[in-house]
Amino acid sequence: MENSLIVNNHEGEGKECDVEEGGSDAEEEERPAWNSKLQYILAQVGFSVGLGNVWRFPYLCQKNGGGAYLVPYLILLILIGIPLFFLELAVGQRIRRGSIGVWNYISPRLGGIGFASCVVCFFVALYYNVIISWSLFYFSQSFQQPLPWHECPLVKNKTNVVPECEKSSATTYYWYREALDISDSISESGGLNWKMTVCLLIAWSMVCLAMIKGIQSSGKVMYFSSLFPYVVLICFLVRSLLLKGSVDGIRHMFTPKLEIMLEAKVWREAATQVFFALGLGFGGVIAFSSYNKRDNNCHFDAVLVSFINFFTSVLATLVVFAVLGFKANIMNSKCVAMNTNKILTLLGSGILEQSLIPHHINLTQVNEVSGEDYHKMINVIKGVKEDEFNSLGLEACSIEDELNKAVQGTGLAFIAFTEAMTHFPASPFWSVMFFLMLVNLGLGSMFGTIEGILTPLIDTFKVRKEFLTVGCCVLAFSIGLLFVQRSGNYFVAMFDDYSATLPLLIVVILENVAIAWFYGIDKFFEDLKDMLGFMPYRFYYYMWKYITPILLMVLLCSSFIQLIMTPPSYSAWIQEEAIEKTLRFPPWGIVVCISLVVMAILPVPVVFGLRYFNIIDENTSGLSTVSYKKGRIIKETARPEEDDDASLIHGKSPSEAPSPMPGNSIYRKQSGSGGTDVDTAPNGRYGIGYLMADMPDMPESDL
């Protein structure tokens, strides 16, 4: 009993996976740990703060009522985000395993939750790294003056502009034709885009090398990858505030449209954004926190990281709106100049009379006409020529209309932002900084996502980290070639819409229910008190047990209804017309969409069924020293050095307390055994035994 509640001296990953496990603790290497608390916080921030903060949150803010959107977002962050983030941090830290081992420990029948997290992580990693490769491509093209997307290219050996570019814009053309070389629909694969294939290979190589070194070196990488985006965002904010029109953009952002707040759609989108912003359900949060010390204050971490995430989103939104305000002013000036020329033509042809033009406006200098003067002219002309005004073809040229053109995702990063940067003084410098920031944000999230795959698999199957990492990255790169075809962008959209949303929601609901109802909320609170040194606020008790699961179920149902009501579709770029069109997925595309959701969530019912019907039980492969009688453990071997924390907390002697899982000796090579050496447990059952019963009076059994 003397070393009860000590958990930091157990199985790790990587090097320790091939250590003989038959002897004392001294023979085992420690589980890797973070070098410092700062390194760990930066890793969690790097994982949770990703591309969504920069290109999805500002779009949602713009679309859902400007500053008013922050209210539902904050409320849902407190009701869903922080409680669930705290739950995942606490579970990972308490059980010190990846997602598979954690949920196996809570209840073997729920072991599929961990596998589902791994599958979702893998799906997300596949397309997320493609976005990083796009950013790498733009980064590599930014070291030239003027920037290659500065103006439309000419047709070869001719003086006229490429028609596709003329019909759209220089940055839109560059994105769809030069970068993606996109096909007209998802059915036309068009072969591989070699430029993007090379960039994808570089992106996977970077992730692979960083992950092979393990959490301690990825922690060092985090110092740069987590902090650099803040430096860039602040520089961008200062620079953009000095540009003409930036204040218009920020004013537009903070002008609340309160009536929109009452719409259910706004709350659903805010809840979904909270959910994905914190990386809940991926297993990355659990993986990172499993390397913490036992007495780390994970409640403080949960609140801190959640609010850092929120303020990063607000900072990014300020930057985006300031830059879009600047761009809107430029577009508005172009609009005014173009329409002033039209007015001059109409005056010359006698359709308009000179008397309609206010005396103080000098039309000889078209570029000098201000937006205010232009609107005065338009109002006079509209008043006099009311019936004929529409036929004159004059536009309103409003900054508000320009700002209301909502852009998100790739449209924001690779079209709107790149266009704004072409007007910046020293534009290549800002372009390099912006795309380097996107690469950093993407890599920070990728580390957490890959950790969400590797940690549980290493903890479960005891393979060497180096081999598993390389194997995982090679497999992901091979499948990722799907996304660097000419039609690849459409597959990215498909995976983004269907591979994560529903499966992750289901995973997090099951996580919440597993802790609150299977493991027991009171028992979990005792564990937290033991870890933190104080009892968490009662607020979390009611959140975890009632409010959060109900809110998540409402969100799941509304997401499900929305998916059914809106048939699967994607936005395609039509080369001839140089416009985007919404197309329906072909029948095989709908099958792929449904398959993504089913494959991601399939491990949950499969593992539950296999356990429930005892198709897989503890007697498999001769590994078990445990017998079952009506689901109760009646005989168990365990390691003399270890304790069952839960039983100690509840005042039982360890041998009296039934354990949710058999003792760790099941999965250890038996030093005195005449049987086969065993160092792997099947079906994700490895590595949670070190929290099981301590029975000093019982010798280890031989198989």
XYZ file of C-alpha atoms in Angstrom:
703
model
C 0.000 0.000 0.000
C 2.905 2.327 0.554
C 3.075 3.572 -3.020
C -0.619 4.048 -3.619
C -1.808 6.576 -6.209
C 1.565 6.811 -7.939
C 1.058 6.688 -11.656
C 3.993 8.350 -13.346
C 6.348 5.406 -13.464
C 4.675 3.287 -16.047
C 4.569 2.313 -19.634
C 5.497 4.932 -22.147
C 5.803 4.896 -25.844
C 8.500 4.529 -28.449
C 11.676 3.186 -26.874
C 10.016 1.526 -23.933
C 7.712 -0.564 -26.057
C 10.245 -3.343 -26.466
C 11.326 -3.461 -22.808
C 10.745 -6.766 -21.063
C 7.896 -6.271 -18.656
C 8.378 -9.181 -16.339
C 10.194 -7.598 -13.422
C 9.976 -4.624 -11.133
C 9.181 -0.998 -11.898
C 12.887 -0.311 -12.223
C 12.911 -2.298 -15.425
C 10.249 -0.107 -16.940
C 10.998 3.254 -18.418
C 8.943 6.216 -17.393
C 6.131 7.403 -19.606
C 7.422 10.505 -21.410
C 6.463 13.741 -19.711
C 6.380 17.388 -20.743
C 9.551 19.317 -19.964
C 7.501 22.145 -18.509
C 3.952 23.283 -17.921
C 4.416 26.051 -20.520
C 5.384 23.498 -23.161
C 2.237 21.483 -22.423
C -0.049 24.551 -22.510
C 1.508 25.614 -25.828
C 0.919 22.106 -27.215
C -2.749 22.212 -26.203
C -3.089 25.764 -27.571
C -1.322 24.728 -30.777
C -3.709 21.789 -31.165
C -6.899 23.706 -30.399
C -5.990 26.941 -32.237
C -6.009 26.004 -35.898
C -7.019 27.152 -39.332
C -10.679 27.289 -38.259
C -9.917 30.209 -35.942
C -8.563 32.243 -38.845
C -10.920 31.376 -41.648
C -14.125 29.937 -40.187
C -14.794 31.979 -37.047
C -14.599 35.383 -38.855
C -16.950 34.065 -41.554
C -19.486 32.863 -38.959
C -19.169 36.192 -37.184
C -19.876 38.072 -40.408
C -22.744 35.812 -41.425
C -24.465 35.523 -38.039
C -24.857 39.069 -36.823
C -21.357 40.494 -36.337
C -20.559 41.243 -32.702
C -23.875 39.706 -31.599
C -22.521 36.261 -32.607
C -19.950 36.463 -29.800
C -22.767 36.210 -27.211
C -24.113 32.740 -28.157
C -20.538 31.619 -28.793
C -19.411 32.609 -25.286
C -22.506 31.086 -23.635
C -21.976 27.775 -25.441
C -18.236 27.855 -24.726
C -19.121 27.916 -20.997
C -21.932 25.329 -21.247
C -20.349 22.860 -23.695
C -16.737 23.785 -24.449
C -15.070 24.197 -21.051
C -16.875 21.294 -19.242
C -16.046 18.824 -22.038
C -12.490 20.099 -22.432
C -11.992 19.734 -18.661
C -13.506 16.228 -18.846
C -11.064 15.091 -21.547
C -8.048 16.657 -19.808
C -8.989 15.060 -16.474
C -9.633 11.618 -17.961
C -6.328 11.598 -19.855
C -4.390 12.775 -16.812
C -6.154 10.371 -14.415
C -5.757 7.204 -16.485
C -2.559 8.221 -18.304
C -3.413 6.490 -21.533
C -4.456 7.402 -25.049
C -8.123 7.388 -26.043
C -8.414 3.604 -26.526
C -6.936 2.703 -23.130
C -8.941 5.421 -21.367
C -12.357 4.214 -22.555
C -11.421 0.562 -22.092
C -10.651 1.367 -18.474
C -13.974 3.161 -17.956
C -15.895 0.249 -19.482
C -14.542 -2.418 -21.865
C -17.816 -2.308 -23.792
C -17.160 1.359 -24.598
C -13.665 0.621 -25.966
C -14.934 1.448 -29.449
C -15.044 5.157 -28.540
C -11.240 5.269 -28.619
C -11.082 3.467 -31.962
C -13.737 5.837 -33.387
C -11.602 8.824 -32.259
C -8.612 7.283 -34.056
C -10.577 6.788 -37.287
C -11.897 10.375 -37.209
C -8.376 11.673 -36.504
C -7.091 9.730 -39.496
C -9.817 11.066 -41.818
C -9.212 14.637 -40.664
C -5.413 14.271 -40.937
C -5.818 13.114 -44.556
C -7.377 16.351 -45.794
C -5.990 18.765 -43.171
C -2.459 18.154 -44.405
C -3.624 18.943 -47.948
C -4.596 22.425 -46.730
C -1.088 22.754 -45.231
C 0.359 21.715 -48.602
C -1.689 24.445 -50.346
C -0.273 26.961 -47.865
C 3.249 25.639 -48.542
C 2.714 26.142 -52.276
C 1.581 29.761 -51.817
C 4.432 30.309 -49.338
C 6.946 29.122 -51.947
C 5.417 31.429 -54.569
C 5.485 34.507 -52.301
C 9.200 35.272 -52.730
C 8.748 37.412 -55.844
C 7.802 40.972 -56.686
C 5.141 41.501 -57.903
C 3.292 38.505 -56.496
C 2.312 35.999 -59.223
C -1.404 36.538 -58.519
C -1.005 40.316 -58.832
C -2.538 40.514 -62.316
C -4.063 38.328 -65.008
C -1.614 36.520 -67.296
C -1.676 36.992 -71.083
C -2.572 34.229 -73.523
C 0.671 32.698 -74.860
C 2.128 34.614 -77.839
C -0.783 37.073 -77.740
C -1.534 40.426 -76.141
C -4.989 39.627 -74.764
C -5.684 38.415 -71.200
C -6.632 34.775 -70.469
C -10.468 34.742 -70.758
C -11.002 32.717 -67.548
C -9.048 35.318 -65.592
C -10.761 38.250 -67.288
C -14.187 36.892 -66.321
C -13.208 36.360 -62.658
C -10.185 38.022 -60.998
C -6.420 37.548 -60.865
C -6.400 35.880 -57.417
C -9.411 33.660 -58.188
C -7.812 32.549 -61.462
C -4.484 31.870 -59.747
C -6.148 29.746 -57.058
C -8.330 27.617 -59.317
C -6.136 27.358 -62.423
C -2.478 27.884 -61.421
C -2.534 26.298 -57.948
C -5.260 23.631 -58.112
C -5.668 23.356 -61.911
C -9.167 22.279 -60.938
C -11.519 20.120 -63.028
C -15.143 21.040 -63.703
C -16.630 18.346 -61.445
C -15.736 15.654 -58.923
C -16.306 12.965 -61.593
C -13.431 14.299 -63.741
C -10.306 13.321 -61.827
C -7.956 14.938 -64.356
C -4.860 13.118 -63.058
C -2.392 14.245 -60.376
C -1.369 17.879 -59.946
C 2.379 17.377 -59.586
C 3.022 20.743 -57.833
C 0.554 19.910 -55.067
C 1.787 16.304 -54.877
C 5.308 17.559 -54.080
C 3.909 19.998 -51.490
C 1.859 17.192 -49.879
C 4.967 15.000 -49.678
C 6.862 17.842 -47.949
C 3.949 18.420 -45.534
C 3.767 14.730 -44.526
C 7.574 14.571 -44.202
C 7.498 17.532 -41.785
C 4.749 15.950 -39.681
C 6.464 12.552 -39.693
C 9.864 13.906 -38.597
C 8.331 15.999 -35.822
C 6.227 13.086 -34.504
C 9.033 10.490 -34.565
C 10.912 12.530 -31.988
C 7.993 12.203 -29.584
C 6.231 14.707 -27.354
C 9.348 16.245 -25.888
C 10.719 17.422 -29.222
C 7.259 18.277 -30.556
C 6.945 20.320 -27.354
C 10.040 22.272 -28.388
C 8.597 22.753 -31.870
C 5.467 24.115 -30.146
C 7.379 27.115 -28.788
C 7.670 28.347 -32.352
C 4.550 26.879 -34.004
C 2.202 28.082 -31.238
C 3.644 31.558 -30.665
C 4.563 32.592 -34.220
C 0.903 32.923 -35.404
C 0.245 35.466 -32.624
C 3.229 37.549 -33.731
C 1.941 37.515 -37.328
C -1.680 38.280 -36.343
C -0.630 41.244 -34.189
C 1.676 42.555 -36.960
C -1.150 42.168 -39.473
C -3.587 43.957 -37.180
C -1.239 46.924 -36.629
C -0.418 47.115 -40.356
C -4.011 46.776 -41.528
C -5.264 49.424 -39.049
C -2.934 51.904 -40.786
C -4.571 51.169 -44.147
C -7.444 53.191 -45.575
C -10.836 51.616 -44.889
C -9.799 49.147 -42.203
C -11.989 50.934 -39.634
C -15.004 50.379 -41.924
C -14.385 46.649 -41.722
C -14.053 46.604 -37.923
C -17.139 48.812 -37.533
C -19.021 46.343 -39.734
C -17.859 43.477 -37.503
C -18.949 45.093 -34.246
C -22.300 46.374 -35.509
C -24.597 43.788 -33.900
C -27.613 42.469 -35.791
C -29.510 41.417 -32.684
C -32.502 39.942 -34.511
C -30.253 37.221 -36.006
C -29.362 36.010 -32.485
C -32.859 34.581 -32.087
C -32.432 32.166 -34.998
C -31.777 28.520 -34.077
C -29.253 28.189 -36.936
C -26.929 30.738 -35.306
C -26.854 28.753 -32.056
C -26.285 25.499 -33.904
C -23.365 26.948 -35.851
C -21.915 28.522 -32.691
C -22.135 25.164 -30.856
C -20.485 23.334 -33.755
C -17.691 25.911 -33.886
C -17.077 25.676 -30.097
C -16.935 21.953 -30.492
C -14.378 21.862 -33.292
C -12.379 24.868 -32.097
C -11.292 22.991 -28.943
C -10.557 19.715 -30.742
C -13.007 17.712 -28.616
C -13.441 14.025 -29.432
C -10.284 13.696 -31.530
C -8.323 12.069 -28.747
C -5.519 14.635 -29.116
C -6.521 16.419 -25.887
C -6.545 13.101 -24.001
C -3.220 12.063 -25.570
C -1.434 15.294 -24.621
C -2.823 15.344 -21.058
C -1.864 11.684 -20.520
C 1.779 12.838 -20.355
C 1.042 15.159 -17.425
C 2.007 14.735 -13.807
C -0.736 13.265 -11.666
C -1.289 16.392 -9.560
C -1.404 18.878 -12.457
C -4.273 21.389 -12.143
C -6.160 20.403 -15.304
C -9.141 22.624 -14.411
C -6.941 25.716 -14.717
C -5.602 24.342 -18.034
C -9.121 23.801 -19.401
C -10.277 27.343 -18.635
C -6.995 28.930 -19.788
C -6.771 27.088 -23.139
C -10.496 27.646 -23.854
C -10.220 31.399 -23.364
C -6.898 31.647 -25.242
C -8.722 29.911 -28.094
C -11.625 32.377 -27.878
C -9.389 35.464 -27.817
C -7.354 34.091 -30.737
C -10.578 33.795 -32.739
C -11.504 37.400 -31.868
C -7.974 38.626 -32.760
C -8.086 36.765 -36.091
C -11.564 38.204 -36.762
C -10.301 41.759 -36.125
C -7.444 41.157 -38.574
C -9.712 39.614 -41.219
C -12.300 42.406 -41.001
C -9.635 45.137 -41.027
C -8.079 43.621 -44.165
C -11.491 43.048 -45.785
C -12.415 46.665 -44.947
C -9.276 47.816 -46.777
C -10.086 45.530 -49.724
C -13.721 46.740 -49.781
C -12.484 50.345 -50.068
C -10.218 49.453 -52.988
C -13.017 47.540 -54.740
C -15.380 50.440 -54.045
C -12.907 52.961 -55.520
C -12.623 50.796 -58.659
C -16.417 50.590 -58.853
C -16.746 54.397 -58.505
C -14.075 55.015 -61.190
C -15.682 52.543 -63.607
C -19.194 53.950 -63.128
C -17.957 57.576 -63.343
C -16.561 56.670 -66.781
C -19.995 55.297 -67.677
C -21.567 58.636 -66.611
C -19.045 60.522 -68.815
C -20.014 58.279 -71.760
C -23.725 58.878 -71.091
C -23.087 62.654 -70.927
C -21.176 62.520 -74.220
C -23.995 60.638 -75.955
C -26.598 63.096 -74.677
C -28.544 60.525 -72.632
C -27.726 62.516 -69.451
C -27.654 66.297 -69.155
C -24.694 68.177 -67.656
C -27.093 69.941 -65.272
C -27.592 66.656 -63.364
C -23.974 66.731 -62.159
C -23.370 68.814 -58.986
C -21.063 71.780 -59.774
C -18.322 70.902 -57.272
C -17.674 67.496 -58.869
C -14.880 67.493 -61.458
C -15.495 64.557 -63.826
C -12.338 65.192 -65.844
C -10.306 63.467 -63.115
C -12.193 60.195 -62.771
C -9.930 58.746 -60.072
C -10.415 61.823 -57.897
C -14.192 61.348 -57.577
C -14.951 60.207 -54.020
C -17.553 57.637 -53.032
C -19.593 60.380 -51.363
C -19.648 62.548 -54.527
C -20.536 59.531 -56.649
C -23.526 58.724 -54.423
C -24.703 62.369 -54.706
C -24.597 62.082 -58.527
C -26.416 58.733 -58.468
C -29.153 60.095 -56.174
C -29.731 63.126 -58.442
C -29.794 60.974 -61.605
C -32.101 58.432 -59.923
C -34.483 61.235 -58.849
C -34.731 62.745 -62.320
C -34.520 59.607 -64.482
C -36.434 57.301 -62.178
C -38.047 55.237 -64.953
C -34.911 54.852 -67.064
C -32.367 54.466 -64.222
C -32.142 50.659 -64.334
C -31.410 50.693 -68.066
C -28.439 53.067 -67.553
C -26.434 50.230 -65.954
C -25.031 52.304 -63.078
C -24.080 50.421 -59.899
C -24.643 51.568 -56.289
C -20.952 51.013 -55.264
C -21.551 50.502 -51.543
C -18.799 49.509 -49.091
C -21.446 47.711 -46.990
C -22.428 45.500 -49.948
C -18.782 44.659 -50.526
C -18.311 43.719 -46.863
C -21.446 41.574 -46.885
C -19.930 39.249 -49.468
C -19.199 36.524 -46.915
C -16.127 34.432 -47.638
C -14.789 31.534 -45.620
C -12.206 28.768 -45.747
C -10.073 28.592 -48.835
C -12.048 31.469 -50.385
C -10.927 33.726 -47.543
C -7.313 32.586 -47.264
C -6.383 31.999 -50.890
C -8.614 34.525 -52.702
C -9.810 37.449 -50.536
C -6.689 37.710 -48.354
C -4.230 37.216 -51.208
C -6.026 39.927 -53.201
C -5.858 42.343 -50.266
C -2.141 41.615 -49.826
C -1.342 42.556 -53.419
C -2.301 46.123 -52.412
C -0.109 46.123 -49.293
C 3.189 47.996 -49.501
C 5.968 45.331 -49.514
C 3.343 42.702 -50.371
C 5.750 39.699 -50.736
C 6.850 40.126 -47.085
C 3.248 40.051 -45.837
C 2.407 37.129 -48.084
C 5.368 35.108 -46.769
C 4.341 35.897 -43.183
C 0.669 35.045 -43.775
C 1.268 31.654 -45.399
C 4.005 30.761 -42.923
C 1.422 31.468 -40.204
C -1.123 29.181 -41.910
C 1.500 26.407 -42.127
C 2.251 26.883 -38.424
C -1.390 26.848 -37.371
C -1.986 23.771 -39.477
C 1.048 21.896 -38.137
C 0.106 22.652 -34.510
C -3.274 21.038 -35.068
C -1.744 18.190 -37.081
C 0.593 17.274 -34.206
C -2.413 16.882 -31.901
C -4.391 14.974 -34.524
C -1.555 12.521 -35.247
C -0.904 12.165 -31.497
C -4.590 11.227 -31.249
C -3.847 8.303 -33.604
C -0.377 7.223 -32.422
C -0.670 7.430 -28.619
C -3.680 5.104 -28.253
C -2.291 2.623 -30.793
C 1.136 2.535 -29.118
C -0.439 2.203 -25.663
C -2.690 -0.547 -26.961
C -0.584 -2.640 -29.279
C 2.934 -1.952 -27.982
C 4.562 -1.193 -31.332
C 7.626 0.970 -31.764
C 6.655 4.606 -32.253
C 9.113 5.135 -35.113
C 7.654 2.310 -37.204
C 4.045 3.220 -36.493
C 4.633 6.925 -37.248
C 6.351 6.253 -40.579
C 3.741 3.637 -41.504
C 0.865 5.971 -40.612
C 2.361 8.903 -42.569
C 3.169 6.782 -45.656
C -0.361 5.342 -45.664
C -1.894 8.794 -45.192
C 0.246 10.275 -47.995
C -0.770 7.424 -50.330
C -4.491 7.935 -49.637
C -3.904 11.713 -49.681
C -3.018 11.509 -53.408
C -6.808 11.476 -53.865
C -6.793 15.134 -52.726
C -4.051 16.316 -55.094
C -5.789 15.216 -58.266
C -7.289 18.025 -60.305
C -10.618 17.195 -58.644
C -8.968 16.977 -55.204
C -10.500 20.173 -53.829
C -13.970 18.611 -54.122
C -12.840 15.603 -52.076
C -11.436 17.956 -49.424
C -14.869 19.599 -49.214
C -16.528 16.170 -48.970
C -14.265 14.978 -46.138
C -14.559 18.314 -44.342
C -18.363 18.162 -44.391
C -18.963 14.489 -43.689
C -16.010 12.683 -42.092
C -15.932 14.547 -38.780
C -19.144 16.393 -37.844
C -21.584 13.621 -36.899
C -19.004 11.012 -35.783
C -17.268 13.489 -33.443
C -20.570 14.598 -31.944
C -21.508 10.969 -31.262
C -18.049 10.264 -29.800
C -18.251 13.216 -27.393
C -21.807 12.332 -26.300
C -20.592 8.799 -25.537
C -17.541 10.170 -23.681
C -19.793 12.357 -21.560
C -22.277 9.536 -20.866
C -19.439 7.068 -20.147
C -18.044 9.263 -17.384
C -21.320 10.593 -15.975
C -23.339 7.375 -16.023
C -21.075 4.336 -16.525
C -18.063 5.328 -14.445
C -20.161 7.415 -12.070
C -20.047 11.152 -11.623
C -19.519 10.922 -7.848
C -16.605 8.542 -8.297
C -15.113 10.822 -10.945
C -15.448 13.821 -8.615
C -13.556 11.888 -5.937
C -10.815 11.146 -8.476
C -10.644 14.839 -9.359
C -10.428 15.816 -5.702
C -7.592 13.329 -5.285
C -5.746 14.718 -8.335
C -6.376 18.443 -7.935
C -6.334 18.631 -4.146
C -9.745 20.335 -4.127
C -13.298 19.419 -5.100
C -14.243 20.950 -8.493
C -17.156 23.380 -8.623
C -20.616 21.820 -8.363
C -21.330 23.540 -11.695
C -19.460 20.723 -13.473
C -21.509 18.040 -11.696
C -24.767 19.309 -13.240
C -23.123 20.107 -16.559
C -21.629 16.634 -17.053
C -24.630 14.758 -15.721
C -27.516 16.627 -17.333
C -27.048 19.878 -19.252
C -24.103 19.130 -21.572
C -25.410 15.708 -22.740
C -28.854 17.244 -23.438
C -27.327 20.162 -25.373
C -25.140 17.754 -27.352
C -28.138 15.550 -28.197
C -30.054 18.631 -29.436
C -27.003 19.628 -31.531
C -26.679 16.074 -32.912
C -30.364 15.924 -33.885
C -30.296 19.356 -35.546
C -27.080 18.470 -37.440
C -28.631 15.193 -38.543
C -31.833 16.927 -39.717
C -29.780 19.529 -41.593
C -27.769 16.824 -43.389
C -30.963 15.014 -44.422
C -32.729 18.196 -45.558
C -29.801 19.501 -47.613
C -28.744 16.839 -50.132
C -24.955 16.358 -50.367
C -23.558 19.001 -52.703
C -20.316 20.827 -53.401
C -19.175 24.071 -54.999
C -17.549 23.426 -58.393
C -15.491 25.835 -60.527
C -16.697 25.917 -64.139
C -13.752 26.876 -66.363
C -15.753 28.071 -69.402
C -17.944 30.459 -67.411
C -15.303 31.227 -64.714
C -17.888 31.000 -61.937
C -18.642 28.712 -58.997
C -21.713 26.496 -59.253
C -23.285 24.284 -56.623
C -23.470 20.722 -57.951
C -24.981 17.594 -56.419
C -22.647 14.723 -55.652
C -23.044 11.805 -58.087
C -24.560 8.590 -56.605
C -21.111 7.128 -55.856
C -20.202 10.402 -54.104
C -23.259 10.114 -51.830
C -22.220 6.520 -51.023
C -18.727 7.788 -50.070
C -20.247 10.542 -47.868
C -22.432 8.014 -46.010
C -19.521 5.531 -45.795
C -17.294 8.160 -44.132
C -19.853 8.701 -41.361
C -20.541 4.962 -40.934
C -16.846 3.931 -40.950
C -15.970 6.569 -38.361
C -18.658 5.503 -35.893
C -18.656 1.743 -36.681
C -16.048 0.779 -34.029
C -18.455 1.811 -31.235
C -21.258 -0.724 -31.945
C -18.776 -3.381 -33.165
C -16.697 -3.355 -29.963
C -19.849 -3.133 -27.833
C -21.361 -6.135 -29.635
C -18.176 -8.217 -29.418
C -17.879 -7.542 -25.679
C -21.585 -7.892 -24.939
C -21.898 -11.300 -26.592
C -18.518 -12.401 -25.189
C -17.156 -12.995 -28.693
C -14.067 -11.251 -27.377
C -13.472 -11.634 -23.696
C -10.600 -11.869 -21.284
C -9.995 -15.546 -22.090
C -8.937 -14.759 -25.648
C -5.615 -16.167 -26.862
C -4.769 -17.647 -23.479
C -3.920 -14.207 -22.190
C -6.279 -14.036 -19.324
C -5.940 -15.015 -15.725
C -9.452 -13.791 -15.042
C -12.632 -15.852 -14.980
C -16.075 -14.377 -15.344
C -19.312 -15.356 -13.706
C -22.340 -13.333 -14.830
C -20.108 -10.427 -15.713
C -18.338 -10.277 -12.305
C -14.640 -10.826 -11.865
C -14.182 -13.743 -9.485
C -10.455 -14.282 -9.733
C -7.794 -11.791 -10.652
C -4.064 -11.467 -10.642
C -2.379 -8.139 -10.348
C 0.973 -6.594 -9.843
C 2.269 -6.297 -6.294
C 3.543 -2.791 -6.935
C 0.256 -1.241 -7.941
C -3.001 -0.038 -6.460
C -6.535 0.381 -7.587
C -7.111 4.080 -7.078
C -10.862 3.869 -7.356
C -11.133 1.195 -4.686
C -8.818 3.067 -2.332
C -10.875 6.214 -2.733
C -14.017 4.366 -1.788
C -12.468 2.890 1.313
C -12.350 -0.729 0.187
C -9.298 -2.866 0.377
C -8.054 -3.406 -3.151
C -8.782 -7.122 -3.158
C -12.437 -6.503 -2.284
C -13.082 -4.047 -5.076
C -14.229 -5.396 -8.406
C -12.166 -3.934 -11.197
C -13.544 -2.876 -14.547
C -10.545 -4.507 -16.156
C -8.228 -7.405 -15.347
C -4.834 -6.815 -13.784
C -1.888 -5.730 -15.833
C -0.099 -9.055 -15.492
C -2.369 -10.315 -18.231
C -0.459 -8.218 -20.696
C 3.035 -8.746 -19.350
C 5.653 -11.196 -20.400
C 5.696 -13.699 -17.603
C 9.232 -14.085 -16.356
C 8.623 -17.454 -14.791
C 6.363 -18.678 -17.526
C 6.872 -21.786 -19.492
C 4.320 -20.498 -21.990
C 4.620 -18.125 -24.871
C 5.849 -14.616 -24.217
C 3.031 -12.138 -24.512
C 3.505 -8.430 -24.831
C 0.440 -7.440 -26.759
C -3.187 -7.410 -25.797
C -5.781 -7.864 -28.463
C -8.620 -5.521 -29.272
C -7.340 -2.374 -27.645
C -7.182 -3.920 -24.172
C -3.573 -3.045 -23.357
C -2.104 -0.858 -20.781
C -4.677 0.298 -18.292
C -3.884 -2.306 -15.687
C -1.496 -0.124 -13.722
C -4.489 1.477 -12.077
C -5.847 -1.895 -11.047
C -5.828 -3.766 -7.777
C -2.763 -3.956 -5.571
C -2.597 -7.346 -3.902
C 0.710 -7.698 -2.070
C -0.246 -11.004 -0.572
C -0.727 -12.684 -3.934
C 2.218 -13.810 -6.022
C 2.133 -13.316 -9.764
C 0.617 -16.327 -11.416
C 2.261 -18.252 -14.175
C 0.345 -18.950 -17.304
